[in-house]
Short mmCIF file of C-alpha atoms in Angstrom, two decimals:
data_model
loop_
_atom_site.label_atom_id
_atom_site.label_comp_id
_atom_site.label_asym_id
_atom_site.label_seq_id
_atom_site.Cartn_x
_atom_site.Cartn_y
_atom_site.Cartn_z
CA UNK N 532 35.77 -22.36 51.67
CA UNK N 533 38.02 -22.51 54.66
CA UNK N 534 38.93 -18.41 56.66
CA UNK N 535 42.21 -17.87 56.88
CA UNK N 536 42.82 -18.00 60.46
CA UNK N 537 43.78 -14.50 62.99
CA UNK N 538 47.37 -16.31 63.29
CA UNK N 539 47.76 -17.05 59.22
CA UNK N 540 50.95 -15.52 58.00
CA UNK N 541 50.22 -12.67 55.99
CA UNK N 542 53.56 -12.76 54.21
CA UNK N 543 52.58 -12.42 50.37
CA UNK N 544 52.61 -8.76 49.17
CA UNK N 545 49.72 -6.92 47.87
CA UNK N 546 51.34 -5.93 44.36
CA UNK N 547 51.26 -9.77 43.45
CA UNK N 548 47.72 -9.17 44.08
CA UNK N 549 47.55 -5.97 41.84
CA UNK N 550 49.66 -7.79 39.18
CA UNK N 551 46.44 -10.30 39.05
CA UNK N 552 43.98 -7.21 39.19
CA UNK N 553 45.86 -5.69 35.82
CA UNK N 554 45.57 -9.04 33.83
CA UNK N 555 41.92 -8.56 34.33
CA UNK N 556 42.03 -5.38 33.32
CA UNK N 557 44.22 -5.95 30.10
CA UNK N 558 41.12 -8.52 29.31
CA UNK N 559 38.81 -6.14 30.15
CA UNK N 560 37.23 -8.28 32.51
CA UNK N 561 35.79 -7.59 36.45
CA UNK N 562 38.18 -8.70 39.46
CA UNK N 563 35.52 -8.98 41.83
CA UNK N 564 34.23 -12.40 41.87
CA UNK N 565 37.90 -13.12 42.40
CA UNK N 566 38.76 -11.19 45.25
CA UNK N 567 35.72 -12.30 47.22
CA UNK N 568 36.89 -15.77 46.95
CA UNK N 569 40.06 -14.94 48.22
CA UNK N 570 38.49 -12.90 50.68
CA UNK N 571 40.46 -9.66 49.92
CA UNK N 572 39.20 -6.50 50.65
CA UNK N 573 39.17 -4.10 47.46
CA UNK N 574 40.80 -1.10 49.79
CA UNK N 575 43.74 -3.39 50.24
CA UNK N 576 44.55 -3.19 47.13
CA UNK N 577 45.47 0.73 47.48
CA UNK N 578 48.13 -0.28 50.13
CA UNK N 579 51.68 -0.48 48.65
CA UNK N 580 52.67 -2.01 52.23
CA UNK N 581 49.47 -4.71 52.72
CA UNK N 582 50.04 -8.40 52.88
CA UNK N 583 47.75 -11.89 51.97
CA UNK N 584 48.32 -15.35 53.38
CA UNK N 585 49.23 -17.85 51.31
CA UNK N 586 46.21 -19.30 51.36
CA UNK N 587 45.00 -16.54 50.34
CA UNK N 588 47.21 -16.36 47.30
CA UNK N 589 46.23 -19.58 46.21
CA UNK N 590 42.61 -18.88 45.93
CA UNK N 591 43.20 -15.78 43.94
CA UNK N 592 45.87 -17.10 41.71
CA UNK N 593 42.94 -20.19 40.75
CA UNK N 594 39.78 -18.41 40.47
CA UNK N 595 42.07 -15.54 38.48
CA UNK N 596 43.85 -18.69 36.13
CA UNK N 597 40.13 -20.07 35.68
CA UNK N 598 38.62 -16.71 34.99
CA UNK N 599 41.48 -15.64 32.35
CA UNK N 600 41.90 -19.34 30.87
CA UNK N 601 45.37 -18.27 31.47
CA UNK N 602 48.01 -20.21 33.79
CA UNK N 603 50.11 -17.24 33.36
CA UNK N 604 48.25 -14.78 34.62
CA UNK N 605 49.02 -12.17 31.76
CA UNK N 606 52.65 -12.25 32.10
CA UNK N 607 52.92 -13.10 28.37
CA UNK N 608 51.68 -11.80 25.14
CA UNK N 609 50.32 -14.97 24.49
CA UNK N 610 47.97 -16.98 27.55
CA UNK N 611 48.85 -20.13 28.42
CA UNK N 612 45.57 -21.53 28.81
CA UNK N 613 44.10 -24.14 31.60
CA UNK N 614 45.99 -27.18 31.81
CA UNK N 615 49.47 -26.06 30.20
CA UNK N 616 51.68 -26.27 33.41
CA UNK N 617 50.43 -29.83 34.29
CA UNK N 618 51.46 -30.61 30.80
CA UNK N 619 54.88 -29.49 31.41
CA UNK N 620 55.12 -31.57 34.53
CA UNK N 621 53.41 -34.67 32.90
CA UNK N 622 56.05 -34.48 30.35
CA UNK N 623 58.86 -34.74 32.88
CA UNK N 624 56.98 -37.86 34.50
CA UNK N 625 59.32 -40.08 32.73
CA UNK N 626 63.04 -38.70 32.99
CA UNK N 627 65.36 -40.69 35.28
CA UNK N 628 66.29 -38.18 37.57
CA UNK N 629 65.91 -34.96 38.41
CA UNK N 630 68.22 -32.95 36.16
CA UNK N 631 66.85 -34.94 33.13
CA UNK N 632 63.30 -34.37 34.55
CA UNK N 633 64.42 -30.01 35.10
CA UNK N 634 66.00 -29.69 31.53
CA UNK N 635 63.40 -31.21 29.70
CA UNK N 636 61.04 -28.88 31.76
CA UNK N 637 62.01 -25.65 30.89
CA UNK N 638 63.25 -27.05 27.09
CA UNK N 639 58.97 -27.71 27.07
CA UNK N 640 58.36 -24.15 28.75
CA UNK N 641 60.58 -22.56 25.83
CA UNK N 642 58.03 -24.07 23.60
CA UNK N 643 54.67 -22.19 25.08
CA UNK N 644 55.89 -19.19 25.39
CA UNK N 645 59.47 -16.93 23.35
CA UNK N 646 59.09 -14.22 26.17
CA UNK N 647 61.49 -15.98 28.48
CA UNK N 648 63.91 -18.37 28.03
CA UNK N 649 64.65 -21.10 30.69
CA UNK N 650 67.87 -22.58 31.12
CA UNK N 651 69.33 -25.45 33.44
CA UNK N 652 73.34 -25.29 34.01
CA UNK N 653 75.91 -26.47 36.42
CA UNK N 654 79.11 -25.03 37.53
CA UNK N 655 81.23 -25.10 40.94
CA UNK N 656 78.79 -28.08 41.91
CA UNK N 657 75.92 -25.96 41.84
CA UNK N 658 72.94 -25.91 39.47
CA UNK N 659 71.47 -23.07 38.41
CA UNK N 660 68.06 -22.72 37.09
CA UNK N 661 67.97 -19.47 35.01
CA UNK N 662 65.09 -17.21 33.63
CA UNK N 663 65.79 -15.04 30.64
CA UNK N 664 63.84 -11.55 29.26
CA UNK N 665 63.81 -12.25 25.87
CA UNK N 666 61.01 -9.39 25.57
CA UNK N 667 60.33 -6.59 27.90
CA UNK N 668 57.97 -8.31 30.73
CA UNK N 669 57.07 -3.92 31.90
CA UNK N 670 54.83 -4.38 35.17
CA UNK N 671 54.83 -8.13 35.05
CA UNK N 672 58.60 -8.76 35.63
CA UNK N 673 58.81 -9.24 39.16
CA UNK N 674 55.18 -11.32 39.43
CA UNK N 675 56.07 -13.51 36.11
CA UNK N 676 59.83 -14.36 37.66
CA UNK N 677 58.99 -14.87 40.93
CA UNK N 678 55.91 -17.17 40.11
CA UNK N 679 58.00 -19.12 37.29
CA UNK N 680 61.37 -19.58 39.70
CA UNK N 681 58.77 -20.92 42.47
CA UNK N 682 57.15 -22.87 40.21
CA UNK N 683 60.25 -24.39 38.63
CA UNK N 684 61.65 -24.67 42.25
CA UNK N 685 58.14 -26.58 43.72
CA UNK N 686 57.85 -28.76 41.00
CA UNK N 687 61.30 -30.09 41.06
CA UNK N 688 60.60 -30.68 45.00
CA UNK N 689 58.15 -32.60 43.99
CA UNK N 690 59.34 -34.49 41.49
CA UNK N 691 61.78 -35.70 43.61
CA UNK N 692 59.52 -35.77 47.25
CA UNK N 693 62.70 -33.63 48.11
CA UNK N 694 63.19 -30.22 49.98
CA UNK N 695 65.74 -28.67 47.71
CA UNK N 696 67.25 -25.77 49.55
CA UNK N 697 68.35 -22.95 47.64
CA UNK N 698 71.95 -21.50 48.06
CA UNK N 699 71.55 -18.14 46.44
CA UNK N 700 68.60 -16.65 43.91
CA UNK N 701 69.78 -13.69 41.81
CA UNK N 702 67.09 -11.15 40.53
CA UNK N 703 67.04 -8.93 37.24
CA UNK N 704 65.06 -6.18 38.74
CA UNK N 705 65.42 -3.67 41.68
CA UNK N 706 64.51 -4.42 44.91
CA UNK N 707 60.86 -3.86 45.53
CA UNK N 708 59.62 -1.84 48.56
CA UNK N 709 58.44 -5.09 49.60
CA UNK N 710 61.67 -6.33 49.68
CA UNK N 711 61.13 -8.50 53.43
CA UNK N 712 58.87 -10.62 51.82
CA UNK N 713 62.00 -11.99 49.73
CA UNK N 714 63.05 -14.08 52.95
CA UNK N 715 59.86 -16.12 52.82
CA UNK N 716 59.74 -16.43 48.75
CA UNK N 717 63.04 -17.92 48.71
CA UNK N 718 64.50 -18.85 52.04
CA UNK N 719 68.20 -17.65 51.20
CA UNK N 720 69.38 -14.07 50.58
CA UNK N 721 68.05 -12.52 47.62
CA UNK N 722 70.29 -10.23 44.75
CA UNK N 723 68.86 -7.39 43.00
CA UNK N 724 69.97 -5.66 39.72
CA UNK N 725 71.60 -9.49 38.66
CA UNK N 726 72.07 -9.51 34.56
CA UNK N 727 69.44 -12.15 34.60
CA UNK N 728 67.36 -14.22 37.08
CA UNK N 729 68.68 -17.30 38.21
CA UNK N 730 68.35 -19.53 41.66
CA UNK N 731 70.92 -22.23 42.75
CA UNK N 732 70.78 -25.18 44.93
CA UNK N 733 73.89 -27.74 45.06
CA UNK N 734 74.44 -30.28 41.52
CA UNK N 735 73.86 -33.61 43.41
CA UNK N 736 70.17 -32.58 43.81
CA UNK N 737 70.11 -33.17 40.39
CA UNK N 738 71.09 -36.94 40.49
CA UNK N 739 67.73 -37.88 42.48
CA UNK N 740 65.52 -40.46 41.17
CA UNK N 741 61.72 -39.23 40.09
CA UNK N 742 59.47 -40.39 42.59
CA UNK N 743 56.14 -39.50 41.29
CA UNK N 744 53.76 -41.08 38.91
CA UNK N 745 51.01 -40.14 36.94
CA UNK N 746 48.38 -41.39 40.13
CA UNK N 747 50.37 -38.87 41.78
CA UNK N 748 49.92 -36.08 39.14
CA UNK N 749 46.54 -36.33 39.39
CA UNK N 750 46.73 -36.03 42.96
CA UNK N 751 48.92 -32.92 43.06
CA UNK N 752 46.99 -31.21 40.17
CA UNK N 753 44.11 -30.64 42.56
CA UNK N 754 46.26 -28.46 44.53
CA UNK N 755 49.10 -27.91 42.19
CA UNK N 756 49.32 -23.99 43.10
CA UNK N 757 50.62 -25.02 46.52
CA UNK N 758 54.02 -25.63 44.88
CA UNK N 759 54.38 -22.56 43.75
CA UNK N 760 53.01 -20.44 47.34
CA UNK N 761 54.00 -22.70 50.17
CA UNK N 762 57.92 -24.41 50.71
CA UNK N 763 57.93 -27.99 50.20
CA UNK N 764 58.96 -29.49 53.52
CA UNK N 765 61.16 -32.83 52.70
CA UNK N 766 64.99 -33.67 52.03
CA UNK N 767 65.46 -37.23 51.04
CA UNK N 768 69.19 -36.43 49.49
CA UNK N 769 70.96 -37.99 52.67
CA UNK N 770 68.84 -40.89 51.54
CA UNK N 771 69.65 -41.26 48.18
CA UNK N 772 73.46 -40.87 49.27
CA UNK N 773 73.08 -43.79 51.69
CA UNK N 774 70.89 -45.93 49.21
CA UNK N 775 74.02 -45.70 46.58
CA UNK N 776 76.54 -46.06 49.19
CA UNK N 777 74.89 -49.55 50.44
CA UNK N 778 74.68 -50.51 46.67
CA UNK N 779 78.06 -49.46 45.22
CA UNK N 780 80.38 -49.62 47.89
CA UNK N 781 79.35 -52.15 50.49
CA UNK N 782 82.55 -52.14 51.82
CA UNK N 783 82.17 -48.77 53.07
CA UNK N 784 78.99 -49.34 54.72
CA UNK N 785 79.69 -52.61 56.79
CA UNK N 786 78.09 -50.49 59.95
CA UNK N 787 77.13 -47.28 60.62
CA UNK N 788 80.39 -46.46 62.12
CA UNK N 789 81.76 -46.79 58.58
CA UNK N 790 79.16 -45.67 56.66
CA UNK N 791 79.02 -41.98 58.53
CA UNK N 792 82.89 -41.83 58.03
CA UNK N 793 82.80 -42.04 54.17
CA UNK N 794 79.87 -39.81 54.10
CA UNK N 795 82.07 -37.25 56.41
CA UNK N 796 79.18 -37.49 59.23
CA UNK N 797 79.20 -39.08 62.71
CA UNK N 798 77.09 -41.87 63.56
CA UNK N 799 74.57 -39.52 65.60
CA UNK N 800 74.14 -36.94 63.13
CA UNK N 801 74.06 -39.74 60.26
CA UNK N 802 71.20 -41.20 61.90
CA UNK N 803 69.38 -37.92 63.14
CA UNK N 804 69.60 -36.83 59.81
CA UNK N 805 67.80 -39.68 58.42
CA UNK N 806 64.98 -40.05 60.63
CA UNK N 807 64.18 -36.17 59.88
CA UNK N 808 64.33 -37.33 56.42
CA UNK N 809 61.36 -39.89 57.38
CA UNK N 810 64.22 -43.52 56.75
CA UNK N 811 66.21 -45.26 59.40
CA UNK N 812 69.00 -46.47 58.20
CA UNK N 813 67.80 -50.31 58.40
CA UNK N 814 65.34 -49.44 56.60
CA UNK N 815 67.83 -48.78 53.51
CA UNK N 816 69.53 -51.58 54.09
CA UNK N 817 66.56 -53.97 53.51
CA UNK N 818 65.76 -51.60 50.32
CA UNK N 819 68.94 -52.46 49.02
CA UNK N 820 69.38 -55.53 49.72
CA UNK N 821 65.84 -56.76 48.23
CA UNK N 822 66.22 -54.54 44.92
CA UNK N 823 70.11 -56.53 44.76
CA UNK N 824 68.09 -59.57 45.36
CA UNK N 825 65.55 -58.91 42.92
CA UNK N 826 67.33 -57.60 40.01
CA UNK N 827 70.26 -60.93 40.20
CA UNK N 828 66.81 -63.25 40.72
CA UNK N 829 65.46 -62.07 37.82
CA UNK N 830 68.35 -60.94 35.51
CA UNK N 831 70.95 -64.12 36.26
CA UNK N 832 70.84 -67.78 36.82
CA UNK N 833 73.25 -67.48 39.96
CA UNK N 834 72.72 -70.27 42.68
CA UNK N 835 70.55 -68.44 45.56
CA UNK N 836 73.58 -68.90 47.58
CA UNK N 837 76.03 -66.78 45.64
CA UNK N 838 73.09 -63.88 45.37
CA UNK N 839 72.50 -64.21 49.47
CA UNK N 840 76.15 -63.61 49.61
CA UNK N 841 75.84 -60.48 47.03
CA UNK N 842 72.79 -59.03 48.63
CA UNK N 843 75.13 -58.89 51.81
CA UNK N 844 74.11 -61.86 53.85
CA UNK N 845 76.07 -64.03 56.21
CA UNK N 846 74.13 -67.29 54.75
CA UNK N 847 71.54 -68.24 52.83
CA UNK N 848 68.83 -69.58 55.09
CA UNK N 849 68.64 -65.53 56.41
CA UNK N 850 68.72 -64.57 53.15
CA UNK N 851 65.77 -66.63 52.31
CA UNK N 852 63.98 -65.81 55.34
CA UNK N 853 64.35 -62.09 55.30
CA UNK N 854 63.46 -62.68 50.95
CA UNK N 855 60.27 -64.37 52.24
CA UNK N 856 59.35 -61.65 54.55
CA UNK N 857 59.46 -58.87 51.70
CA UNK N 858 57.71 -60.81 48.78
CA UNK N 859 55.91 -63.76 50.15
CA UNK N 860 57.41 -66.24 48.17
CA UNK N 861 60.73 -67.90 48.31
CA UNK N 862 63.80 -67.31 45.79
CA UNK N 863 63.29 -69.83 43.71
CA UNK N 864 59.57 -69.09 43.36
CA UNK N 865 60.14 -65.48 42.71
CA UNK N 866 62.70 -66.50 40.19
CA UNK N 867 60.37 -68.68 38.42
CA UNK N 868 57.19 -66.77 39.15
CA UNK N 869 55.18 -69.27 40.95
#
């Protein structure tokens, strides 16, 4: 097991810890085993004002899942046992975007457990992802809603291998004495005393492809508690904006010079922008351009000439040079599968 190291953020607050500590003590089970392996000092756990690392949050949260054979950590009257919450995301594998992908999530969530309700809406051009009390959650409500928002919130990251920043999160309960730690948990301010909990981020999140397979489940199930504990780094919606701008309105997007100015950006920040978003703006061209190619190749019987000129080439022998450099094969080959 890796130490936390002297400079680790220790940012998490004990009662999340404590919340843990009670489910084991509703099952009348020992703690211990679990706290060692998080490396958490029992005394700690008498401080209102101590903090854990992340990491440190992680390990707890597992061992304490594994130990309980409950994913909800005794937020509910009924456990969710091993395994439920990579059901849920399985079951979103397959939506087309994101907002399909977040409905159907918490419409499957509804199904475990009647305790809360989730909810996805839009208004203003802002989605809101809202959490429910549909019976009294007592000690549990601010562990269960903060783990399910982040949850909801790192999954749909995922999903879409998107940072989704958050534009306001609205909280049933009072604010905690640990209320600094609400800066890290959710990046934006933070609402007390709301009539139910809620967090928003802006609607056109929402339109983003899913970019993750079931490979990639398996892959992120071996650490899937670090979407819940640590922010999700990437924002690939600047590149899904230029991706449909090249495809829909080519006109608009003859350079960069026009492409920034019907995306409201200037060149420099259009292409700063990108490159933090790990694409060059190239880059999105060629993606465009071959998936145009592709899909007329295979979906018409248009001369190569007329689908060079589509794709946005000047002539065809560049269009069949730059085809042969991203499949291997010429048009016509591709077309006919040779």
């Amino acid at each position: 097991m890796t130490t936390p190291s002297p400079a680790s953020r220790t940012e998490t607050p004990i009662a999340f810890i404590n919340a843990m500590v009670q489910a084991y003590a509703q099952r009348g089970l020992d703690p211990k085993q679990a706290l060692q392996k998080a490396q958490i000092a029992p005394k700690l756990l008498n401080q209102p004002d101590a903090r854990v690392t992340a990491l440190q949050m992680e390990w707890m949260s597992e061992a304490a899942m594994r130990e309980l054979d409950d994913e909800a950590l005794g937020w509910f009257r009924r456990r969710l046992p091993w395994g439920s919450y990579g059901m849920l995301v399985r079951a979103s594998l397959t939506a087309p975007t994101l907002g399909v992908a977040l409905a159907r999530w918490c419409r499957h969530h509804n199904l475990l457990t009647d305790d809360i309700c989730l909810t996805l809406s839009t208004s203003d051009g802002q989605a809101h992802l809202e959490l429910h009390e549909a019976h009294n959650l007592k000690d549990m409500r601010e562990f269960c809603t903060v783990s399910v928002l982040r949850n909801a919130l790192g999954v749909a990251c995922w999903l879409a291998d998107s940072r989704i920043p958050l534009t306001a999160t609205q909280l049933q309960f009072s604010a905690p004495s640990h209320v600094d730690c609400y800066r890290v948990l959710f990046d934006v301010p933070v609402h007390f005393d709301a009539p139910h909990s809620q967090f928003s981020f802006e609607a056109g999140y929402l339109e983003l492809p899913i970019r993750r397979d079931e490979a990639a489940l398996q892959r992120m199930l071996q650490r899937a508690l670090l979407l819940m504990v640590r922010p999700y780094r990437r924002d690939r919606l600047l590149v899904e904006k230029v991706r449909q701008t090249l495809a829909e309105h080519p006109a608009h997007s003859r350079n960069a010079d026009d492409l920034a100015a019907w995306l409201n950006l200037s060149p420099r920040t259009l292409h700063r922008q990108l490159k933090e978003e790990g694409a060059s703006l190239q880059s999105l061209k060629d993606s465009v351009r071959r998936d145009t190619a592709v899909d007329l190749l295979l979906r018409t019987t248009r001369p190569i000439k007329q689908i060079a000129a589509e794709a946005g080439f000047q002539n065809e022998k560049s269009f069949m040079r730059a085809f042969k450099g991203w499949t291997g094969r010429t048009p016509e080959a591709f077309r006919h599968n040779v």
